[in-house]
């Protein structure tokens, strides 16, 4: 019986994505608040209204659904 020797590659380290950077409340406030922090991060609210209008009306909770959800949340504390 013949044996075949197979060359394998050197083991490589597996891909592990970086954890996203998190910021404390103090860091956000030090930049001047949420809006200033967002601008520093390159974010903008310029197209917010258009994005909200693009959702269908059933994408949002009704007042009754919101009240029920908040009651369930408070009951689970």
Short mmCIF file of C-alpha atoms in Angstrom, two decimals:
data_model
loop_
_atom_site.label_atom_id
_atom_site.label_comp_id
_atom_site.label_asym_id
_atom_site.label_seq_id
_atom_site.Cartn_x
_atom_site.Cartn_y
_atom_site.Cartn_z
CA UNK A 1 0.00 0.00 0.00
CA UNK A 2 1.34 3.43 -0.96
CA UNK A 3 1.08 6.39 1.32
CA UNK A 4 0.75 9.84 -0.09
CA UNK A 5 2.17 12.71 1.90
CA UNK A 6 0.02 15.79 1.63
CA UNK A 7 1.53 19.16 2.33
CA UNK A 8 -0.66 21.39 4.41
CA UNK A 9 -0.47 25.10 4.80
CA UNK A 10 0.78 26.66 7.97
CA UNK A 11 -2.05 27.13 10.43
CA UNK A 12 -3.41 30.63 10.26
CA UNK A 13 -5.24 32.58 12.87
CA UNK A 14 -9.00 32.62 12.38
CA UNK A 15 -10.74 35.81 11.32
CA UNK A 16 -12.07 37.63 14.36
CA UNK A 17 -13.73 40.96 13.61
CA UNK A 18 -12.86 43.91 15.78
CA UNK A 19 -15.27 44.90 18.50
CA UNK A 20 -16.92 48.20 17.67
CA UNK A 21 -15.67 51.15 19.67
CA UNK A 22 -18.06 52.22 22.37
CA UNK A 23 -18.26 55.66 23.89
CA UNK A 24 -19.24 56.70 27.40
CA UNK A 25 -21.84 59.32 28.16
CA UNK A 26 -19.04 61.59 29.38
CA UNK A 27 -17.26 61.31 26.01
CA UNK A 28 -20.46 62.19 24.15
CA UNK A 29 -21.15 65.15 26.43
CA UNK A 30 -17.53 66.33 26.16
CA UNK A 31 -17.98 66.78 22.40
CA UNK A 32 -20.97 69.03 22.97
CA UNK A 33 -23.87 66.58 23.09
CA UNK A 34 -25.41 63.97 20.85
CA UNK A 35 -25.70 66.15 17.74
CA UNK A 36 -22.11 67.40 17.93
CA UNK A 37 -20.92 63.84 18.60
CA UNK A 38 -22.82 62.56 15.56
CA UNK A 39 -21.29 65.28 13.36
CA UNK A 40 -17.83 64.37 14.66
CA UNK A 41 -18.53 60.73 13.73
CA UNK A 42 -19.63 61.78 10.23
CA UNK A 43 -23.34 61.19 10.75
CA UNK A 44 -26.12 63.56 9.75
CA UNK A 45 -29.88 63.94 10.18
CA UNK A 46 -30.33 65.63 6.80
CA UNK A 47 -32.24 62.73 5.26
CA UNK A 48 -33.98 61.56 8.45
CA UNK A 49 -37.43 62.78 7.38
CA UNK A 50 -37.17 61.02 4.02
CA UNK A 51 -36.08 57.79 5.71
CA UNK A 52 -38.99 57.94 8.15
CA UNK A 53 -41.45 58.65 5.33
CA UNK A 54 -40.18 55.61 3.41
CA UNK A 55 -41.45 53.22 6.13
CA UNK A 56 -44.96 51.89 5.78
CA UNK A 57 -47.51 53.01 8.35
CA UNK A 58 -47.69 49.52 9.92
CA UNK A 59 -43.97 49.69 10.76
CA UNK A 60 -44.71 51.72 13.87
CA UNK A 61 -46.50 50.80 17.09
CA UNK A 62 -49.93 52.20 17.69
CA UNK A 63 -50.61 54.02 20.97
CA UNK A 64 -52.35 50.92 22.34
CA UNK A 65 -49.47 48.63 21.33
CA UNK A 66 -46.96 50.99 22.92
CA UNK A 67 -48.94 51.16 26.15
CA UNK A 68 -49.25 47.36 26.25
CA UNK A 69 -45.52 46.90 25.57
CA UNK A 70 -44.54 49.37 28.30
CA UNK A 71 -46.89 47.67 30.77
CA UNK A 72 -45.36 44.28 29.95
CA UNK A 73 -41.86 45.73 30.32
CA UNK A 74 -42.67 47.28 33.71
CA UNK A 75 -44.34 44.04 34.89
CA UNK A 76 -41.21 42.03 34.07
CA UNK A 77 -38.93 44.14 36.28
#
